Short mmCIF file of C-alpha atoms in Angstrom, two decimals:
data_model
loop_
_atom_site.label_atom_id
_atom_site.label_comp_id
_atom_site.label_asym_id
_atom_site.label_seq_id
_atom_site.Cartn_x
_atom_site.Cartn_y
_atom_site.Cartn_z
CA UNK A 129 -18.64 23.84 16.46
CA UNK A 130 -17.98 27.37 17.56
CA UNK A 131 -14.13 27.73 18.45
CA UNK A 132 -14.27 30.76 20.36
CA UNK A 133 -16.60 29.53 23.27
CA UNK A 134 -13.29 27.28 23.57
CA UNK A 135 -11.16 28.29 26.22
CA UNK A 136 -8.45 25.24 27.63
CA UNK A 137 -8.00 22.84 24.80
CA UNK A 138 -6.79 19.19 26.16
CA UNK A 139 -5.18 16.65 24.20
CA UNK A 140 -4.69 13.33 25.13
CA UNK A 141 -1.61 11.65 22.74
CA UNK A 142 -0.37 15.53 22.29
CA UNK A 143 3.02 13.92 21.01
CA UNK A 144 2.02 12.91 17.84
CA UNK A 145 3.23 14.50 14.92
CA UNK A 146 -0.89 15.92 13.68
CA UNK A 147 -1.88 16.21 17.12
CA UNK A 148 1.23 18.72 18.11
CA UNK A 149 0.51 20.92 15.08
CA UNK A 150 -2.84 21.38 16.01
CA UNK A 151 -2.01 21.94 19.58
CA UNK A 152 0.37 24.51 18.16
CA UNK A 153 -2.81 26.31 16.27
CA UNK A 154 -4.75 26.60 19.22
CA UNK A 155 -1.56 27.76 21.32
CA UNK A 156 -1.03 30.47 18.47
CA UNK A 157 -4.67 31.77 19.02
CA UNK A 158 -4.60 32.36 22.38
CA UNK A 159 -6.00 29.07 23.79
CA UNK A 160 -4.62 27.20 26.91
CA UNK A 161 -3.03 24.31 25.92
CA UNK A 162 -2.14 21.11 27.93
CA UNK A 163 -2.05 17.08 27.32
CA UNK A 164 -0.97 13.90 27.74
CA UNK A 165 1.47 11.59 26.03
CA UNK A 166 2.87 8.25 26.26
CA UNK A 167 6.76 9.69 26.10
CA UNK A 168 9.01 12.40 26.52
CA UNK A 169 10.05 13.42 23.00
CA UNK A 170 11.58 16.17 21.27
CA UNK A 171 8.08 17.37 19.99
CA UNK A 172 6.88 17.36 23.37
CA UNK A 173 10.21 19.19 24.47
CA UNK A 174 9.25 21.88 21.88
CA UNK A 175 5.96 21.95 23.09
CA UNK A 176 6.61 22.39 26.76
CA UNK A 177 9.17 25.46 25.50
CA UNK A 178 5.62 27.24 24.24
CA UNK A 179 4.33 26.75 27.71
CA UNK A 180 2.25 24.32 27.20
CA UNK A 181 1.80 21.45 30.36
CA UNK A 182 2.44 17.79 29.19
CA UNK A 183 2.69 14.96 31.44
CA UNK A 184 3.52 10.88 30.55
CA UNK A 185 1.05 9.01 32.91
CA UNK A 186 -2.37 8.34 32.23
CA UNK A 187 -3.68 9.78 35.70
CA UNK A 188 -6.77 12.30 36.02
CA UNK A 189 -4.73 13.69 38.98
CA UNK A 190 -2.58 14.98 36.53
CA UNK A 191 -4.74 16.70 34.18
CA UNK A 192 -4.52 20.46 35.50
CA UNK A 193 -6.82 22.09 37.06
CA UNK A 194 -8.05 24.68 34.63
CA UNK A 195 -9.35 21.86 31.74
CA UNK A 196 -11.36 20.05 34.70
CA UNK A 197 -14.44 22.70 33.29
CA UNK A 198 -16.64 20.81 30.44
CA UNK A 199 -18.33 24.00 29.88
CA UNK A 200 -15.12 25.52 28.67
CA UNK A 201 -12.59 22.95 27.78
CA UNK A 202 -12.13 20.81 24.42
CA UNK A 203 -10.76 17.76 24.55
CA UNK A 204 -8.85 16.34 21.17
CA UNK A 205 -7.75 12.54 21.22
CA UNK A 206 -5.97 10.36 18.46
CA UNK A 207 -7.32 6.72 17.75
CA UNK A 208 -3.43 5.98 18.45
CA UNK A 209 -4.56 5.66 22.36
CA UNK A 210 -5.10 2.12 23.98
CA UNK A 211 -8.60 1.20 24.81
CA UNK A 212 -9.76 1.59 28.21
CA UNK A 213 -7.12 4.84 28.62
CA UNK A 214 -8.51 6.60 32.17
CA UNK A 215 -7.90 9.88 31.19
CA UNK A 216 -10.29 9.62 28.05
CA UNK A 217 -12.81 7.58 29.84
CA UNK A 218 -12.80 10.64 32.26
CA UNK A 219 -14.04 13.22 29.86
CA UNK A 220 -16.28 10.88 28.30
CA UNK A 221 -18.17 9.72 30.95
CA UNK A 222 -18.11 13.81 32.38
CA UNK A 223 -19.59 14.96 29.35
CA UNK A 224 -16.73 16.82 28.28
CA UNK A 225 -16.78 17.45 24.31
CA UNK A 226 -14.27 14.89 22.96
CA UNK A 227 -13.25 14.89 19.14
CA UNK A 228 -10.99 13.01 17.61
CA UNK A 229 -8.47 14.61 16.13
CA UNK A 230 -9.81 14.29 12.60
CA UNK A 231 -13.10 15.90 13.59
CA UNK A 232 -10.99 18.73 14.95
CA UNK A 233 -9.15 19.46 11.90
CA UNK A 234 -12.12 19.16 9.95
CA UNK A 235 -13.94 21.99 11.83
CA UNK A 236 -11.37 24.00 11.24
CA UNK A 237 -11.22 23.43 7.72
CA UNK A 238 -14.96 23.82 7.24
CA UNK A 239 -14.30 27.47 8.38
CA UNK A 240 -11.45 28.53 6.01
CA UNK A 241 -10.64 27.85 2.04
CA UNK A 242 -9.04 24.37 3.07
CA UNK A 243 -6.57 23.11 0.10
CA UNK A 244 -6.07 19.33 1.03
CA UNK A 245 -3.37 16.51 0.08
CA UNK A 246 -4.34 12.98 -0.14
CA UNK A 247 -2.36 9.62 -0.75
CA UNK A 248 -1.03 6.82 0.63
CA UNK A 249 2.77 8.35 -0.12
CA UNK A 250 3.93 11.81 -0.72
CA UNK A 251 0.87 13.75 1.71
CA UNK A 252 3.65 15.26 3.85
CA UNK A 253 5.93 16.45 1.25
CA UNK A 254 3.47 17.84 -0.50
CA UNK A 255 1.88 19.71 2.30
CA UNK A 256 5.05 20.99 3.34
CA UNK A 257 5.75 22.28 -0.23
CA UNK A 258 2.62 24.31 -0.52
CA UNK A 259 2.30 25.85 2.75
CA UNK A 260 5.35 27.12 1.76
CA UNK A 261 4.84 28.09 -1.66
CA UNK A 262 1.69 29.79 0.02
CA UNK A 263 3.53 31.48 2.73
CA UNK A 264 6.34 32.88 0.77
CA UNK A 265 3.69 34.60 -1.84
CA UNK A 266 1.59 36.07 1.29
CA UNK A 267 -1.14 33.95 1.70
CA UNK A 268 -2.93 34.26 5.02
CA UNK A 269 -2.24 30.79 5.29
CA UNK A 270 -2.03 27.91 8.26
CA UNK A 271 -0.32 24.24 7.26
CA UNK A 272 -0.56 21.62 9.14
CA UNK A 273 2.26 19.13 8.46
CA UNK A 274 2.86 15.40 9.46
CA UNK A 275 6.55 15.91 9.78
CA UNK A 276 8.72 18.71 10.93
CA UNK A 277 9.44 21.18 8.22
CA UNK A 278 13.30 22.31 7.65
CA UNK A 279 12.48 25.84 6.72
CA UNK A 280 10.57 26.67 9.81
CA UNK A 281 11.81 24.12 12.27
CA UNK A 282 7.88 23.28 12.57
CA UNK A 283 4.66 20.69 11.71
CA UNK A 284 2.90 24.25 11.95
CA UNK A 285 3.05 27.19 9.59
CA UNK A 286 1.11 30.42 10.29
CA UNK A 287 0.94 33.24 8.47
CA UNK A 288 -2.97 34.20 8.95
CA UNK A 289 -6.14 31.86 9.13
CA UNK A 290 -7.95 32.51 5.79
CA UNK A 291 -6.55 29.81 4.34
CA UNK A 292 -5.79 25.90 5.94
CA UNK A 293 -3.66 23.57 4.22
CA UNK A 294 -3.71 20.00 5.69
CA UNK A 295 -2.69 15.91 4.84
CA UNK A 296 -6.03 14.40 4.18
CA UNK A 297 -5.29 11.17 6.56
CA UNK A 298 -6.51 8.09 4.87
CA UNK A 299 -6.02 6.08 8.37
CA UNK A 300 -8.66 5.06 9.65
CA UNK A 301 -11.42 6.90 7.06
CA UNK A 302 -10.74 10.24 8.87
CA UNK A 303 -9.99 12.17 6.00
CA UNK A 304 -13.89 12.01 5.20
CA UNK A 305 -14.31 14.94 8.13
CA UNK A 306 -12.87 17.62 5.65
CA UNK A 307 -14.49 19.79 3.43
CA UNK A 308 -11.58 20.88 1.17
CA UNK A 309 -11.67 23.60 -2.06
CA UNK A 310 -9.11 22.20 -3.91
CA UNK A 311 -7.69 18.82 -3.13
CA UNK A 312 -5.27 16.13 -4.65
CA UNK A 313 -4.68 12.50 -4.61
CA UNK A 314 -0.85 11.60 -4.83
CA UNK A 315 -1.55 8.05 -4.94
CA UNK A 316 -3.96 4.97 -3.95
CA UNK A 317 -1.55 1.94 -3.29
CA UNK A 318 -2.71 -0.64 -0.84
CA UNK A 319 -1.95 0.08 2.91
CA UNK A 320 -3.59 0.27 6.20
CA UNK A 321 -5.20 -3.04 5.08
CA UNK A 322 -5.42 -3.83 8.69
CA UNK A 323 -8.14 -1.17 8.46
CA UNK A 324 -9.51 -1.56 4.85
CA UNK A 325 -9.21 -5.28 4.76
CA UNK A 326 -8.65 -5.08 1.13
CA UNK A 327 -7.33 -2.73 -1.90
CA UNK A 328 -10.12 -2.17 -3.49
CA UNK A 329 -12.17 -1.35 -0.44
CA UNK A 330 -8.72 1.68 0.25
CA UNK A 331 -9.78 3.21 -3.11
CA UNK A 332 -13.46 3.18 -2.83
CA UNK A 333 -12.88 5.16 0.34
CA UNK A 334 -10.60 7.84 -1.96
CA UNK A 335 -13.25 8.22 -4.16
CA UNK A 336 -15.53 9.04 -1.16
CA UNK A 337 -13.14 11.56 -0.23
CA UNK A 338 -12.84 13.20 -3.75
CA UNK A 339 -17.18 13.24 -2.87
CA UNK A 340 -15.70 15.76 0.07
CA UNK A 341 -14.85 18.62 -2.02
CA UNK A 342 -17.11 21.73 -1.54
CA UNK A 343 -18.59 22.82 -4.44
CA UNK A 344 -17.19 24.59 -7.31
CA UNK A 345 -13.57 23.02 -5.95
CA UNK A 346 -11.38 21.09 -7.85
CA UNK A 347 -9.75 17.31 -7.54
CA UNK A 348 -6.41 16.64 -8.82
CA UNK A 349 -5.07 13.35 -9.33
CA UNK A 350 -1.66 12.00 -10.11
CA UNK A 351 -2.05 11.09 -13.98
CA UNK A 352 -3.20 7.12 -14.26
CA UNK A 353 -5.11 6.61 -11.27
CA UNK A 354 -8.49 5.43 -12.01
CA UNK A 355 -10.35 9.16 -10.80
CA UNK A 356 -11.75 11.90 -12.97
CA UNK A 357 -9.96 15.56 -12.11
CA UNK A 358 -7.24 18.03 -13.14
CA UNK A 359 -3.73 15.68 -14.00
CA UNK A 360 -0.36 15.95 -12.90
CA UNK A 361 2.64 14.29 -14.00
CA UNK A 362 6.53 14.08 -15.21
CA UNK A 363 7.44 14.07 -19.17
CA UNK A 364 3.75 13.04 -20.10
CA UNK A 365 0.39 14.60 -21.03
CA UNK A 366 -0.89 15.77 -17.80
CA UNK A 367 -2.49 19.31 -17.43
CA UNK A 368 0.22 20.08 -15.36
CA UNK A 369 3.52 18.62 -16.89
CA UNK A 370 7.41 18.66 -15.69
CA UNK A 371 9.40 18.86 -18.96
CA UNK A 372 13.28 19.42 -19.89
CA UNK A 373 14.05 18.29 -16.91
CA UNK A 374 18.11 18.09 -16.06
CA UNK A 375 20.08 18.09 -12.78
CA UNK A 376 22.35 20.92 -11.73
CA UNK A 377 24.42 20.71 -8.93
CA UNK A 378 21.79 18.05 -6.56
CA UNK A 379 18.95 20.01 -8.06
CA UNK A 380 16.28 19.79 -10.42
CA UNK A 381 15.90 22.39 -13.41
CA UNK A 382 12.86 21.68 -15.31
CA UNK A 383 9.60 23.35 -16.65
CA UNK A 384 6.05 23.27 -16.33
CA UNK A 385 3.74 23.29 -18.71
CA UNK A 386 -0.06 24.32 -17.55
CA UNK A 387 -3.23 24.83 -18.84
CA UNK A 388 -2.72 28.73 -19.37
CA UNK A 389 1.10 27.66 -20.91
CA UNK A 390 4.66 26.76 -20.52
CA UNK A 391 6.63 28.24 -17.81
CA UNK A 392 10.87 27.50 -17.41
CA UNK A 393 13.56 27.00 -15.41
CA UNK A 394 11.69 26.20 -12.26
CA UNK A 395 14.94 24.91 -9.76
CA UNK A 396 13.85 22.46 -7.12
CA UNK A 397 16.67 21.04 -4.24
CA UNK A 398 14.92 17.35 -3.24
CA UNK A 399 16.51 14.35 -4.81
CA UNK A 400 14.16 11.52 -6.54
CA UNK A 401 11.51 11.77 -9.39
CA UNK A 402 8.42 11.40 -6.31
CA UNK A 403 9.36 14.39 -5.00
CA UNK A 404 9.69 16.30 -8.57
CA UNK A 405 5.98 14.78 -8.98
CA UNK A 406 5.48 16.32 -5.38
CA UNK A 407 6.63 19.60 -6.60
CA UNK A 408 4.57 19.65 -9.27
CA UNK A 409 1.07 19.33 -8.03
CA UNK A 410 1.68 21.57 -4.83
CA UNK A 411 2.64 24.20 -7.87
CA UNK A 412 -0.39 22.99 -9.81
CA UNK A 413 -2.79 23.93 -6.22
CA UNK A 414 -1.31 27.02 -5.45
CA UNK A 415 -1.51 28.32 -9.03
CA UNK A 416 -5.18 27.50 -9.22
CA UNK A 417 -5.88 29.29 -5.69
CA UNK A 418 -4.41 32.41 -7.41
CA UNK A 419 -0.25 32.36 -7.04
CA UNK A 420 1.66 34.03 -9.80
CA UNK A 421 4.37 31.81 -11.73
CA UNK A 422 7.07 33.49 -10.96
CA UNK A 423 6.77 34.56 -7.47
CA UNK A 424 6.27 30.32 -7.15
CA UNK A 425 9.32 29.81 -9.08
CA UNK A 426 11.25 32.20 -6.07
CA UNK A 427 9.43 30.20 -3.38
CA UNK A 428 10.21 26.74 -5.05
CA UNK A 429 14.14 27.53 -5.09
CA UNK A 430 14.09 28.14 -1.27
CA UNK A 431 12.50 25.41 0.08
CA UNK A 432 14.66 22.56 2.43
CA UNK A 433 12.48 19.64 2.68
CA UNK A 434 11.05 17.81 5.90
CA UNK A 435 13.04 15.89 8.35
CA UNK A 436 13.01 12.30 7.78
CA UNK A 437 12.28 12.55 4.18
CA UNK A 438 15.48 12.25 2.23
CA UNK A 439 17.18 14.43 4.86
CA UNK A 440 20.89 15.03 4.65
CA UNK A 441 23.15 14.38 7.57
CA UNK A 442 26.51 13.57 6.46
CA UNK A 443 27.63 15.02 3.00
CA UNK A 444 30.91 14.66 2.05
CA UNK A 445 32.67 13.22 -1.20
CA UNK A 446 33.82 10.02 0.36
CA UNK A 447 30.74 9.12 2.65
CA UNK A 448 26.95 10.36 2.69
CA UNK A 449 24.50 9.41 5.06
CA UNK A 450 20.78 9.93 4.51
CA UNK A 451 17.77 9.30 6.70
CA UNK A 452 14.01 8.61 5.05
CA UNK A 453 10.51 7.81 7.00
CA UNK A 454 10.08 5.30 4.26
CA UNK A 455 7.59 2.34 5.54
CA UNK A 456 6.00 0.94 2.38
CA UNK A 457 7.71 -1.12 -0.55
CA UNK A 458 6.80 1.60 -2.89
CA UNK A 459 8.32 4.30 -0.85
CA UNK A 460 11.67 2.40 -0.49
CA UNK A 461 11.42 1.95 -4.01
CA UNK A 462 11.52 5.94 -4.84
CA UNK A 463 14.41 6.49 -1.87
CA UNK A 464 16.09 3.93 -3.92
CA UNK A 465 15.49 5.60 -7.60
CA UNK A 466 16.68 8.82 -5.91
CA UNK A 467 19.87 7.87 -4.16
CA UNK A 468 20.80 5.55 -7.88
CA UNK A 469 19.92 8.84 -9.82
CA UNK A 470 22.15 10.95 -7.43
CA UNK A 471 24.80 8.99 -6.89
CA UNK A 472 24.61 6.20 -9.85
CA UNK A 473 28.33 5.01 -9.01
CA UNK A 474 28.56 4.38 -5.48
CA UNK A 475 27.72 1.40 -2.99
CA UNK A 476 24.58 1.50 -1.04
CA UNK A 477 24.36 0.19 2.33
CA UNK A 478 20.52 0.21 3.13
CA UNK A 479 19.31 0.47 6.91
CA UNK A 480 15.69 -0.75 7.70
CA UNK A 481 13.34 -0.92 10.15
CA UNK A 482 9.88 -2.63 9.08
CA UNK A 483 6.48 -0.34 10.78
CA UNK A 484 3.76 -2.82 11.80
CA UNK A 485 3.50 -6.54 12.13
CA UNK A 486 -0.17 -5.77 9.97
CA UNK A 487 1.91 -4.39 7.27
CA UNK A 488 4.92 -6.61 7.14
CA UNK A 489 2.53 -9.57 6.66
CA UNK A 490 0.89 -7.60 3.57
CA UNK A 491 3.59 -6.40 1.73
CA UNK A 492 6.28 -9.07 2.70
CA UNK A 493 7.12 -9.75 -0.78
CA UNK A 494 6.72 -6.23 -1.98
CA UNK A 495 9.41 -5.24 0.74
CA UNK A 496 11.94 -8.20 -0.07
CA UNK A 497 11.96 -6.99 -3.29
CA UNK A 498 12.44 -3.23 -2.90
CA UNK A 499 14.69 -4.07 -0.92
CA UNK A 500 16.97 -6.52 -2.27
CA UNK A 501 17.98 -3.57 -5.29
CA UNK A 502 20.41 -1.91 -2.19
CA UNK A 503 24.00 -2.88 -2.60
CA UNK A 504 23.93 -4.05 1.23
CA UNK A 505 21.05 -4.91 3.53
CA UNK A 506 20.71 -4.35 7.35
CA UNK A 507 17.24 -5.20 8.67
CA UNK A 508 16.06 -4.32 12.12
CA UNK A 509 13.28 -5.99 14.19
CA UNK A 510 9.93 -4.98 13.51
CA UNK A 511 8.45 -1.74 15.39
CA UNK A 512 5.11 -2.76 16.56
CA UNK A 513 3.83 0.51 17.54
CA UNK A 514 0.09 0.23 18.12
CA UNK A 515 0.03 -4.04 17.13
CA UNK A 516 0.77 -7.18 19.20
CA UNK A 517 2.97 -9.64 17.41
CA UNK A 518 1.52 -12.01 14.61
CA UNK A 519 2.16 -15.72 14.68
CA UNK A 520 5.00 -16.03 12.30
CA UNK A 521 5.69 -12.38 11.23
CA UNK A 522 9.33 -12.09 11.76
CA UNK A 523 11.97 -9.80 10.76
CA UNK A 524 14.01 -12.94 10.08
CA UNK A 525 10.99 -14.01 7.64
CA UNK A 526 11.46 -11.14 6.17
CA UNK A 527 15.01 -11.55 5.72
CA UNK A 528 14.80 -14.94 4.28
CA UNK A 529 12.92 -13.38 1.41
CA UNK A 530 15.39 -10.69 0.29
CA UNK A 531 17.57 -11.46 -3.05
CA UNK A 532 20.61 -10.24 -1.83
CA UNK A 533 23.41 -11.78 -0.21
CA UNK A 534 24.45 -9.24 1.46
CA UNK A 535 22.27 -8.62 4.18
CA UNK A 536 22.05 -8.74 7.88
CA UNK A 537 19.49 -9.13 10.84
CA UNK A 538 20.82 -7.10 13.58
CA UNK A 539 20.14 -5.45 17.07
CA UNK A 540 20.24 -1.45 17.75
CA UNK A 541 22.60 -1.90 19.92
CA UNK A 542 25.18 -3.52 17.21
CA UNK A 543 24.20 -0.72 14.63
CA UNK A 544 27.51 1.19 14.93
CA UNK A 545 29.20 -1.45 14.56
CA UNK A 546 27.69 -2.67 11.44
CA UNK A 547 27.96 0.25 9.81
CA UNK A 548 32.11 0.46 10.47
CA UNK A 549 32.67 -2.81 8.66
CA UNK A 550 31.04 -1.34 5.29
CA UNK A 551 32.81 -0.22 2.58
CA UNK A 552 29.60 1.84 1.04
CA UNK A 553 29.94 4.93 0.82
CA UNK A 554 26.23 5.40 0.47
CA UNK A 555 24.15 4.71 4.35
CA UNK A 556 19.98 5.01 4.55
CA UNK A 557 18.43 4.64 7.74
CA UNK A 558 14.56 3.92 6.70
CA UNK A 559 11.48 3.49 8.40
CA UNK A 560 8.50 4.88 10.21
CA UNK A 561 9.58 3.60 14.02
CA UNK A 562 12.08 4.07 16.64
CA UNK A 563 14.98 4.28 13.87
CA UNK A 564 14.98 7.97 13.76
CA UNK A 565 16.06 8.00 16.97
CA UNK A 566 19.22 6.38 15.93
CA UNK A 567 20.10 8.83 13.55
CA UNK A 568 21.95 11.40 16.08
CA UNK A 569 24.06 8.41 17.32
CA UNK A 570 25.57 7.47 13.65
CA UNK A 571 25.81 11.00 12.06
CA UNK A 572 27.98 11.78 15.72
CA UNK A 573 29.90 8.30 15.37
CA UNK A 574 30.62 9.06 11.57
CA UNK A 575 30.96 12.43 11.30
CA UNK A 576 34.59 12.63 10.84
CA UNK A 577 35.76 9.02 10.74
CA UNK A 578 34.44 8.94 7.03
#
């Protein structure tokens, strides 16, 4: 569809971390923005400080005024929203034109050289990486992110609209709307199984995806996954290669060999070997859209990371505390090889919250076993989000599971607490829910007490 007929652009479930970046795009070119959301948050704080109208009931008295026009207004949902939500059924049964937010991201793309990130782990590191890498050699770029980058305090970077770079959402199939140039695939582990139903059915859909890519583009894939494309990879024989690698001071020193040769000393600041592997491919992308190797090497050095992925918020020599969106045994698994290879000596207290009642019943055993290799174990009730409880599907299952004597089931509200009778000198907090929330209340309570 033709953007520029567009004037008011709606969005119902505005909070969420895709929808807000996109809401940010259309802010950024001119559009009136407004929306609904289930809570106040501090992405819908930031968005209100552009101007843009949210409320937090689902009333059609309190859509404004201006995006009551179908001839005029967009309206951009996320399949996050309940069934039978008024506002929606409003605009359908009005005629209003209603995309999901998938559709929405793929017009875009379809209008722009798109350079796309897919995988069941890594999408939003990656994404963040090379919009920045991108940015910082002077690419008329726009990123959309899934989490809130540290360099520019945003899910949105724009620095022109020639080029999009955006997390190819494996959720619910909608990553099929894209039309990308050059795209990866990080990984294909199992997940969203309440959608796929089974793992081989999650990478049949991948390979549909890889079927996206205009033509002439290229498909990368992490080295030993079962696709055809342009390989990536640490210490092995990839096309594109980290080798020598070392740590210096927290960071990574290592260097890349290519197809076109061997380039060095390429410094990188984000703990753990997934994020290297990150690093690597959203090097390996923007080199092949046209970057020069040493202008990426500059941008690589300055990036900060993304909140909530191995994010720093007490760093001292006697006590560190780190927070990480991990939700899937394999991604605890890499916050775990990247806190032992940064601080191989010290006791780890692990904080986690399990994501989805769906997921904790597929991956129970992959969980108790990721997590049972942390020194100490506190486990939180499981954060439903979008599900209604499963028969049986218990944190305290969960907990029964875990190899580790040391470990815990425990309320929010005792989390403090917990935390002051450990002797680690190492505290996660992990998981997709509400625990991020509680992440402000320990880094004040600890800040100087440890």
């Amino acid at each position: 569809m033709n953007f520029s007929t567009v004037n008011n652009v709606y969005f119902i479930g505005i909070g969420g971390i895709g929808m807000s970046a996109i809401a940010r795009y259309f802010e950024a070119n001119g559009k009136q923005v407004a929306g609904y959301d289930r809570t106040s948050t501090d992405i819908t704080n930031a968005l209100g400080g552009l101007g843009i109208d949210i409320h937090f009931e689902d009333d059609v008295n309190k859509i404004p005024s201006t995006f009551l026009n179908s001839e005029d207004t967009l309206v951009v949902y996320t399949p996050a929203i309940p069934k039978n939500h008024s506002e929606f059924d409003y605009f359908k049964d009005n005629n209003f034109n209603v995309l999901k937010r998938s559709a929405v991201l793929g017009e875009i793309t379809k209008q722009t050289v798109c350079l796309a990130v897919a995988g069941t782990h890594g999408k939003t590191t990656t994404t963040s990486i090379l919009g920045h890498l991108l940015n910082a050699c002077n690419v008329p770029v726009t990123a959309f992110l899934g989490g809130i980058s540290e360099n520019y305090n945003s899910n949105l970077i724009i620095n022109g609209t020639e080029v999009t770079v955006v997390e190819a959402d494996e959720f619910d199939r909608s990553f099929l709307t894209l039309s990308p140039d050059l795209a990866c695939i990080t990984s294909m582990d199992a997940d969203h199984l309440d959608i796929y139903g089974n793992a081989e059915a999650l990478v049949e859909t991948f390979k549909d995806f890889s079927e996206c890519i205009k033509p002439n583009g290229k498909l990368f894939v992490k080295n030993g996954l079962p696709l055809k494309g342009i390989t990536y990879g640490i210490d092995d024989d990839s096309d594109y290669c980290a080798q020598n690698i070392s740590i210096e001071n927290g960071s990574y020193v290592f260097d890349i060999k290519t197809p076109s040769g061997t380039y060095c000393d390429f410094k990188f600041g984000l703990p753990g070997r997934h994020n290297l592997s990150n690093a690597i491919i959203a090097i390996a992308m923007a080199a092949e859209y046209g970057c020069e190797y040493n202008e990426l090497s500059k941008a690589l050095e300055t990036y900060k990371g993304v909140k909530r992925r191995f994010t720093y918020h007490i760093r001292t020599d006697d006590f560190v505390f780190i927070d990480d969106y991990a939700h899937h045994p394999e991604e605890i698994n890499a916050v775990h090889q990247a806190v032992r290879e940064m601080y191989p000596d010290k006791k780890v207290l692990a904080i986690f919250q399990p994501h989805l009642y769906s997921r904790t019943r597929d991956f129970v055993d992959g969980f108790a076993e990721s997590l049972s290799n942390f020194d100490e174990l506190l486990l939180l009730d499981i954060y439903p989000a979008r599900e209604i409880p499963i028969d049986g599907v218990t944190s305290k299952w969960l907990l029964d599971k875990v190899k580790n004597p040391n470990k815990k089931l425990i309320e929010k509200s005792h989390l403090i607490d917990e935390i002051e009778k450990t002797n680690a000198q190492i505290v996660l907090t992990i998981g997709a829910g509400d625990i991020g929330i509680e992440v402000k209340h320990i880094k004040a309570a600890f800040h100087v007490k440890k």
